[in-house]
Amino acid sequence: MRNTPLERLLAGDVFAVAEGLIGWTLRSNVDGATTAVTITETEAYAGSDDPASHAYRGRTRRNASMFGRAGLLYVYRSYGIHWCMNVVVGEAGLGHAVLLRGGEITEGVAVAVARRGRHDHLTDGPGKLCQALGVTGSHDGSDLRSGPLLLEPGPGVGGRRIETTPRIGISKAREHRWRFVLVG
DNA sequence: TACAAGATTGTCT
DNA sequence: GACAATCTTGTAG
């Protein structure tokens, strides 16, 4: 395994990765267009230890890539309408993953606007983030080292504070403060 | 085989 | 603030 910044990040547990991903750049090369965001909001999902995780009840066809090796992308359909993406973390078979909930778009704004069909609220939610970057189920299981989606060291948190809060939009295990947000 | 719930979003009141 | 759109999974009969 190469000793790249990404490999070093992925060597941590799911919580360390969720917090560490804040300030990273997610670059997307889809349909000949390039878009990139700085990640500002993530949530940790701890596999079989986490009742709110898709992996809690074991492997299914939908969440199969969640049990792959660290650095893969897990994309699932939410409410039958939207796509949400996760970064798979930890050893293969563990089912740990970090949900990417939001970001600040830094490249390809025009492309994102066209995909979203509006000029505001481009990437301030997990479903919106996927739509703006052109991520769909066809990217499920792809490798974040080789694309079409790439994870790169970004501008960092720039002195801003990372806040930990309870996770959003779930009904189970809400007592855990496993959501990480860049304040400011 | 049928049905309810879900890691969401956009629109309407 | 409430609700519809729409698909996958888990549970019940």
PDB file of C-alpha atoms (C1' of nucleotides) in Angstrom:
ATOM      1  CA  MET A   1       0.000   0.000   0.000  1.00  0.00           C
ATOM      2  CA  ARG A   2       1.332   3.388  -1.005  1.00  0.00           C
ATOM      3  CA  ASN A   3       1.909   5.888   1.746  1.00  0.00           C
ATOM      4  CA  THR A   4      -0.225   8.667   0.297  1.00  0.00           C
ATOM      5  CA  PRO A   5      -2.159  11.236   2.344  1.00  0.00           C
ATOM      6  CA  LEU A   6      -5.339   9.331   1.529  1.00  0.00           C
ATOM      7  CA  GLU A   7      -3.898   6.043   2.759  1.00  0.00           C
ATOM      8  CA  ARG A   8      -2.750   7.721   5.959  1.00  0.00           C
ATOM      9  CA  LEU A   9      -6.225   9.164   6.499  1.00  0.00           C
ATOM     10  CA  LEU A  10      -7.911   5.823   5.846  1.00  0.00           C
ATOM     11  CA  ALA A  11      -5.638   4.129   8.376  1.00  0.00           C
ATOM     12  CA  GLY A  12      -7.692   5.717  11.172  1.00  0.00           C
ATOM     13  CA  ASP A  13     -10.993   4.488  12.534  1.00  0.00           C
ATOM     14  CA  VAL A  14     -14.312   5.638  11.103  1.00  0.00           C
ATOM     15  CA  PHE A  15     -14.593   8.593  13.500  1.00  0.00           C
ATOM     16  CA  ALA A  16     -11.090   9.844  12.780  1.00  0.00           C
ATOM     17  CA  VAL A  17     -11.759   9.587   9.053  1.00  0.00           C
ATOM     18  CA  ALA A  18     -15.110  11.388   9.329  1.00  0.00           C
ATOM     19  CA  GLU A  19     -13.471  14.298  11.134  1.00  0.00           C
ATOM     20  CA  GLY A  20     -10.308  14.150   9.028  1.00  0.00           C
ATOM     21  CA  LEU A  21     -12.249  14.372   5.765  1.00  0.00           C
ATOM     22  CA  ILE A  22     -13.447  17.872   6.662  1.00  0.00           C
ATOM     23  CA  GLY A  23     -11.463  20.281   4.505  1.00  0.00           C
ATOM     24  CA  TRP A  24     -10.570  17.659   1.874  1.00  0.00           C
ATOM     25  CA  THR A  25     -11.389  18.076  -1.798  1.00  0.00           C
ATOM     26  CA  LEU A  26     -13.720  15.699  -3.600  1.00  0.00           C
ATOM     27  CA  ARG A  27     -13.165  15.913  -7.349  1.00  0.00           C
ATOM     28  CA  SER A  28     -15.591  14.466  -9.863  1.00  0.00           C
ATOM     29  CA  ASN A  29     -14.926  13.723 -13.528  1.00  0.00           C
ATOM     30  CA  VAL A  30     -18.272  12.625 -14.898  1.00  0.00           C
ATOM     31  CA  ASP A  31     -19.682  13.001 -18.418  1.00  0.00           C
ATOM     32  CA  GLY A  32     -16.652  14.985 -19.516  1.00  0.00           C
ATOM     33  CA  ALA A  33     -17.204  17.678 -16.881  1.00  0.00           C
ATOM     34  CA  THR A  34     -15.099  18.388 -13.817  1.00  0.00           C
ATOM     35  CA  THR A  35     -16.564  19.509 -10.526  1.00  0.00           C
ATOM     36  CA  ALA A  36     -14.948  19.747  -7.107  1.00  0.00           C
ATOM     37  CA  VAL A  37     -16.058  20.556  -3.579  1.00  0.00           C
ATOM     38  CA  THR A  38     -14.400  21.115  -0.235  1.00  0.00           C
ATOM     39  CA  ILE A  39     -16.020  18.740   2.225  1.00  0.00           C
ATOM     40  CA  THR A  40     -17.637  20.555   5.144  1.00  0.00           C
ATOM     41  CA  GLU A  41     -20.032  18.032   6.656  1.00  0.00           C
ATOM     42  CA  THR A  42     -19.742  14.276   7.325  1.00  0.00           C
ATOM     43  CA  GLU A  43     -21.297  11.588   9.491  1.00  0.00           C
ATOM     44  CA  ALA A  44     -19.768   8.352  10.794  1.00  0.00           C
ATOM     45  CA  TYR A  45     -21.631   5.040  10.532  1.00  0.00           C
ATOM     46  CA  ALA A  46     -20.076   2.215  12.514  1.00  0.00           C
ATOM     47  CA  GLY A  47     -21.324  -0.940  10.798  1.00  0.00           C
ATOM     48  CA  SER A  48     -22.624  -3.720  13.023  1.00  0.00           C
ATOM     49  CA  ASP A  49     -22.182  -1.583  16.159  1.00  0.00           C
ATOM     50  CA  ASP A  50     -24.522   1.111  14.847  1.00  0.00           C
ATOM     51  CA  PRO A  51     -28.296   0.490  14.634  1.00  0.00           C
ATOM     52  CA  ALA A  52     -28.643   3.474  12.285  1.00  0.00           C
ATOM     53  CA  SER A  53     -26.178   2.038   9.765  1.00  0.00           C
ATOM     54  CA  HIS A  54     -27.258   0.198   6.632  1.00  0.00           C
ATOM     55  CA  ALA A  55     -24.609  -2.378   7.528  1.00  0.00           C
ATOM     56  CA  TYR A  56     -26.103  -3.066  10.980  1.00  0.00           C
ATOM     57  CA  ARG A  57     -28.119  -6.080   9.822  1.00  0.00           C
ATOM     58  CA  GLY A  58     -25.411  -7.470   7.612  1.00  0.00           C
ATOM     59  CA  ARG A  59     -24.609  -7.466   3.951  1.00  0.00           C
ATOM     60  CA  THR A  60     -27.331  -7.041   1.331  1.00  0.00           C
ATOM     61  CA  ARG A  61     -27.168  -6.421  -2.383  1.00  0.00           C
ATOM     62  CA  ARG A  62     -27.590  -2.683  -1.883  1.00  0.00           C
ATOM     63  CA  ASN A  63     -24.886  -2.205   0.709  1.00  0.00           C
ATOM     64  CA  ALA A  64     -22.383  -4.763  -0.636  1.00  0.00           C
ATOM     65  CA  SER A  65     -19.752  -2.142  -1.432  1.00  0.00           C
ATOM     66  CA  MET A  66     -19.904  -0.960   2.178  1.00  0.00           C
ATOM     67  CA  PHE A  67     -18.175  -4.199   3.081  1.00  0.00           C
ATOM     68  CA  GLY A  68     -15.435  -3.684   0.529  1.00  0.00           C
ATOM     69  CA  ARG A  69     -12.013  -2.310   1.335  1.00  0.00           C
ATOM     70  CA  ALA A  70     -11.341   1.199   2.603  1.00  0.00           C
ATOM     71  CA  GLY A  71     -11.333   3.938  -0.003  1.00  0.00           C
ATOM     72  CA  LEU A  72     -14.242   2.631  -2.048  1.00  0.00           C
ATOM     73  CA  LEU A  73     -17.351   4.659  -2.713  1.00  0.00           C
ATOM     74  CA  TYR A  74     -20.715   3.410  -1.435  1.00  0.00           C
ATOM     75  CA  VAL A  75     -23.654   5.051  -3.216  1.00  0.00           C
ATOM     76  CA  TYR A  76     -27.232   4.206  -2.258  1.00  0.00           C
ATOM     77  CA  ARG A  77     -30.668   5.441  -3.225  1.00  0.00           C
ATOM     78  CA  SER A  78     -32.445   7.371  -0.540  1.00  0.00           C
ATOM     79  CA  TYR A  79     -36.245   7.388  -0.386  1.00  0.00           C
ATOM     80  CA  GLY A  80     -36.206   5.990  -3.899  1.00  0.00           C
ATOM     81  CA  ILE A  81     -35.338   9.397  -5.303  1.00  0.00           C
ATOM     82  CA  HIS A  82     -31.952  10.729  -4.290  1.00  0.00           C
ATOM     83  CA  TRP A  83     -28.419   9.375  -4.255  1.00  0.00           C
ATOM     84  CA  CYS A  84     -26.183   9.570  -1.192  1.00  0.00           C
ATOM     85  CA  MET A  85     -22.493   8.734  -1.078  1.00  0.00           C
ATOM     86  CA  ASN A  86     -20.222   7.286   1.572  1.00  0.00           C
ATOM     87  CA  VAL A  87     -16.508   6.654   1.879  1.00  0.00           C
ATOM     88  CA  VAL A  88     -15.868   3.073   2.982  1.00  0.00           C
ATOM     89  CA  VAL A  89     -13.508   2.901   5.971  1.00  0.00           C
ATOM     90  CA  GLY A  90     -11.703   0.164   7.861  1.00  0.00           C
ATOM     91  CA  GLU A  91     -10.992  -3.458   7.027  1.00  0.00           C
ATOM     92  CA  ALA A  92     -13.024  -5.225   4.363  1.00  0.00           C
ATOM     93  CA  GLY A  93     -16.092  -6.873   5.886  1.00  0.00           C
ATOM     94  CA  LEU A  94     -16.405  -4.356   8.708  1.00  0.00           C
ATOM     95  CA  GLY A  95     -19.086  -2.237   7.060  1.00  0.00           C
ATOM     96  CA  HIS A  96     -17.847   1.083   8.420  1.00  0.00           C
ATOM     97  CA  ALA A  97     -18.469   4.166   6.276  1.00  0.00           C
ATOM     98  CA  VAL A  98     -18.530   7.964   6.342  1.00  0.00           C
ATOM     99  CA  LEU A  99     -21.526   9.716   4.818  1.00  0.00           C
ATOM    100  CA  LEU A 100     -20.665  12.882   2.902  1.00  0.00           C
ATOM    101  CA  ARG A 101     -23.434  15.316   3.751  1.00  0.00           C
ATOM    102  CA  GLY A 102     -22.261  18.638   2.391  1.00  0.00           C
ATOM    103  CA  GLY A 103     -19.519  20.771   0.890  1.00  0.00           C
ATOM    104  CA  GLU A 104     -18.533  24.077  -0.642  1.00  0.00           C
ATOM    105  CA  ILE A 105     -18.274  23.940  -4.410  1.00  0.00           C
ATOM    106  CA  THR A 106     -14.923  25.195  -5.694  1.00  0.00           C
ATOM    107  CA  GLU A 107     -14.850  24.073  -9.315  1.00  0.00           C
ATOM    108  CA  GLY A 108     -17.415  23.520 -12.062  1.00  0.00           C
ATOM    109  CA  VAL A 109     -20.106  25.686 -10.538  1.00  0.00           C
ATOM    110  CA  ALA A 110     -21.822  26.097 -13.912  1.00  0.00           C
ATOM    111  CA  VAL A 111     -21.960  22.319 -14.322  1.00  0.00           C
ATOM    112  CA  ALA A 112     -23.417  21.908 -10.841  1.00  0.00           C
ATOM    113  CA  VAL A 113     -26.030  24.568 -11.514  1.00  0.00           C
ATOM    114  CA  ALA A 114     -27.036  22.803 -14.727  1.00  0.00           C
ATOM    115  CA  ARG A 115     -27.287  19.420 -12.979  1.00  0.00           C
ATOM    116  CA  ARG A 116     -29.246  20.835 -10.065  1.00  0.00           C
ATOM    117  CA  GLY A 117     -31.483  23.008 -12.210  1.00  0.00           C
ATOM    118  CA  ARG A 118     -31.147  25.914  -9.780  1.00  0.00           C
ATOM    119  CA  HIS A 119     -28.563  28.420  -8.610  1.00  0.00           C
ATOM    120  CA  ASP A 120     -28.770  28.075  -4.845  1.00  0.00           C
ATOM    121  CA  HIS A 121     -28.476  25.239  -2.366  1.00  0.00           C
ATOM    122  CA  LEU A 122     -26.138  23.357  -4.698  1.00  0.00           C
ATOM    123  CA  THR A 123     -24.331  21.103  -2.212  1.00  0.00           C
ATOM    124  CA  ASP A 124     -25.878  21.644   1.233  1.00  0.00           C
ATOM    125  CA  GLY A 125     -27.281  18.139   1.640  1.00  0.00           C
ATOM    126  CA  PRO A 126     -26.233  14.551   0.847  1.00  0.00           C
ATOM    127  CA  GLY A 127     -28.649  14.146  -2.048  1.00  0.00           C
ATOM    128  CA  LYS A 128     -27.833  17.570  -3.445  1.00  0.00           C
ATOM    129  CA  LEU A 129     -24.104  16.890  -3.182  1.00  0.00           C
ATOM    130  CA  CYS A 130     -24.434  13.764  -5.308  1.00  0.00           C
ATOM    131  CA  GLN A 131     -26.606  15.480  -7.883  1.00  0.00           C
ATOM    132  CA  ALA A 132     -24.259  18.465  -8.189  1.00  0.00           C
ATOM    133  CA  LEU A 133     -21.249  16.175  -8.689  1.00  0.00           C
ATOM    134  CA  GLY A 134     -23.099  13.856 -11.064  1.00  0.00           C
ATOM    135  CA  VAL A 135     -22.789  10.882  -8.716  1.00  0.00           C
ATOM    136  CA  THR A 136     -25.278   8.053  -9.283  1.00  0.00           C
ATOM    137  CA  GLY A 137     -25.623   4.366  -8.526  1.00  0.00           C
ATOM    138  CA  SER A 138     -23.302   3.598 -11.403  1.00  0.00           C
ATOM    139  CA  HIS A 139     -20.447   4.903  -9.248  1.00  0.00           C
ATOM    140  CA  ASP A 140     -21.247   2.542  -6.380  1.00  0.00           C
ATOM    141  CA  GLY A 141     -18.148   0.518  -5.578  1.00  0.00           C
ATOM    142  CA  SER A 142     -15.745   2.731  -7.524  1.00  0.00           C
ATOM    143  CA  ASP A 143     -12.327   3.491  -6.044  1.00  0.00           C
ATOM    144  CA  LEU A 144     -11.635   7.006  -4.708  1.00  0.00           C
ATOM    145  CA  ARG A 145      -7.952   6.547  -5.575  1.00  0.00           C
ATOM    146  CA  SER A 146      -8.549   6.143  -9.309  1.00  0.00           C
ATOM    147  CA  GLY A 147     -11.777   7.965 -10.129  1.00  0.00           C
ATOM    148  CA  PRO A 148     -14.038   9.026 -11.698  1.00  0.00           C
ATOM    149  CA  LEU A 149     -14.341  10.397  -8.187  1.00  0.00           C
ATOM    150  CA  LEU A 150     -11.125  11.414  -6.487  1.00  0.00           C
ATOM    151  CA  LEU A 151     -10.385  12.290  -2.884  1.00  0.00           C
ATOM    152  CA  GLU A 152      -7.515  14.771  -2.560  1.00  0.00           C
ATOM    153  CA  PRO A 153      -5.973  16.725   0.318  1.00  0.00           C
ATOM    154  CA  GLY A 154      -7.839  20.023   0.204  1.00  0.00           C
ATOM    155  CA  PRO A 155      -7.452  23.520   1.608  1.00  0.00           C
ATOM    156  CA  GLY A 156      -8.020  22.173   5.116  1.00  0.00           C
ATOM    157  CA  VAL A 157     -10.125  23.753   7.833  1.00  0.00           C
ATOM    158  CA  GLY A 158      -8.275  27.064   7.614  1.00  0.00           C
ATOM    159  CA  GLY A 159      -8.351  27.733  11.336  1.00  0.00           C
ATOM    160  CA  ARG A 160     -12.091  27.237  11.498  1.00  0.00           C
ATOM    161  CA  ARG A 161     -13.625  25.012  14.146  1.00  0.00           C
ATOM    162  CA  ILE A 162     -15.068  21.533  13.593  1.00  0.00           C
ATOM    163  CA  GLU A 163     -18.237  20.971  15.573  1.00  0.00           C
ATOM    164  CA  THR A 164     -19.549  17.534  16.585  1.00  0.00           C
ATOM    165  CA  THR A 165     -23.327  17.133  16.781  1.00  0.00           C
ATOM    166  CA  PRO A 166     -25.898  14.328  16.828  1.00  0.00           C
ATOM    167  CA  ARG A 167     -26.576  12.851  13.414  1.00  0.00           C
ATOM    168  CA  ILE A 168     -29.392  14.125  11.242  1.00  0.00           C
ATOM    169  CA  GLY A 169     -32.371  12.435   9.653  1.00  0.00           C
ATOM    170  CA  ILE A 170     -32.213   9.160  11.564  1.00  0.00           C
ATOM    171  CA  SER A 171     -34.411   7.713  14.294  1.00  0.00           C
ATOM    172  CA  LYS A 172     -31.989   5.246  15.867  1.00  0.00           C
ATOM    173  CA  ALA A 173     -28.846   5.822  17.913  1.00  0.00           C
ATOM    174  CA  ARG A 174     -29.329   9.590  17.945  1.00  0.00           C
ATOM    175  CA  GLU A 175     -27.435   9.821  21.203  1.00  0.00           C
ATOM    176  CA  HIS A 176     -24.107   9.552  19.409  1.00  0.00           C
ATOM    177  CA  ARG A 177     -22.444  12.769  18.351  1.00  0.00           C
ATOM    178  CA  TRP A 178     -21.025  11.324  15.162  1.00  0.00           C
ATOM    179  CA  ARG A 179     -21.698  14.262  12.815  1.00  0.00           C
ATOM    180  CA  PHE A 180     -18.831  16.604  11.984  1.00  0.00           C
ATOM    181  CA  VAL A 181     -19.465  20.098  10.635  1.00  0.00           C
ATOM    182  CA  LEU A 182     -17.107  22.877   9.664  1.00  0.00           C
ATOM    183  CA  VAL A 183     -18.293  26.023  11.432  1.00  0.00           C
ATOM    184  CA  GLY A 184     -18.307  29.315   9.592  1.00  0.00           C
TER     185      GLY A 184
ATOM    186  C1'  DT B   1     -46.957 -11.638  -0.982  1.00  0.00           C
ATOM    187  C1'  DA B   2     -48.019  -7.233   1.378  1.00  0.00           C
ATOM    188  C1'  DC B   3     -46.808  -3.394   3.904  1.00  0.00           C
ATOM    189  C1'  DA B   4     -44.315   0.051   6.670  1.00  0.00           C
ATOM    190  C1'  DA B   5     -40.161   2.762   7.333  1.00  0.00           C
ATOM    191  C1'  DG B   6     -36.158   5.092   5.782  1.00  0.00           C
ATOM    192  C1'  DA B   7     -28.724   8.240   6.341  1.00  0.00           C
ATOM    193  C1'  DT B   8     -33.953  13.353   1.578  1.00  0.00           C
ATOM    194  C1'  DT B   9     -35.587  17.111  -1.041  1.00  0.00           C
ATOM    195  C1'  DG B  10     -38.770  20.393  -3.119  1.00  0.00           C
ATOM    196  C1'  DT B  11     -43.170  22.535  -3.024  1.00  0.00           C
ATOM    197  C1'  DC B  12     -47.194  24.216  -1.056  1.00  0.00           C
ATOM    198  C1'  DT B  13     -49.823  26.364   2.916  1.00  0.00           C
TER     199       DT B  13
ATOM    200  C1'  DG C   1     -44.656  23.344   9.261  1.00  0.00           C
ATOM    201  C1'  DA C   2     -46.756  19.448   6.513  1.00  0.00           C
ATOM    202  C1'  DC C   3     -46.575  16.316   2.682  1.00  0.00           C
ATOM    203  C1'  DA C   4     -45.672  13.859  -1.705  1.00  0.00           C
ATOM    204  C1'  DA C   5     -42.338  11.382  -4.786  1.00  0.00           C
ATOM    205  C1'  DT C   6     -40.412   6.558  -5.233  1.00  0.00           C
ATOM    206  C1'  DC C   7     -37.301   2.249  -4.352  1.00  0.00           C
ATOM    207  C1'  DT C   8     -34.930  -1.096  -1.146  1.00  0.00           C
ATOM    208  C1'  DT C   9     -35.058  -3.745   2.951  1.00  0.00           C
ATOM    209  C1'  DG C  10     -37.013  -6.052   6.887  1.00  0.00           C
ATOM    210  C1'  DT C  11     -40.867  -8.030   9.049  1.00  0.00           C
ATOM    211  C1'  DA C  12     -45.348 -10.134   9.359  1.00  0.00           C
ATOM    212  C1'  DG C  13     -48.980 -13.210   7.655  1.00  0.00           C
TER     213       DG C  13
END
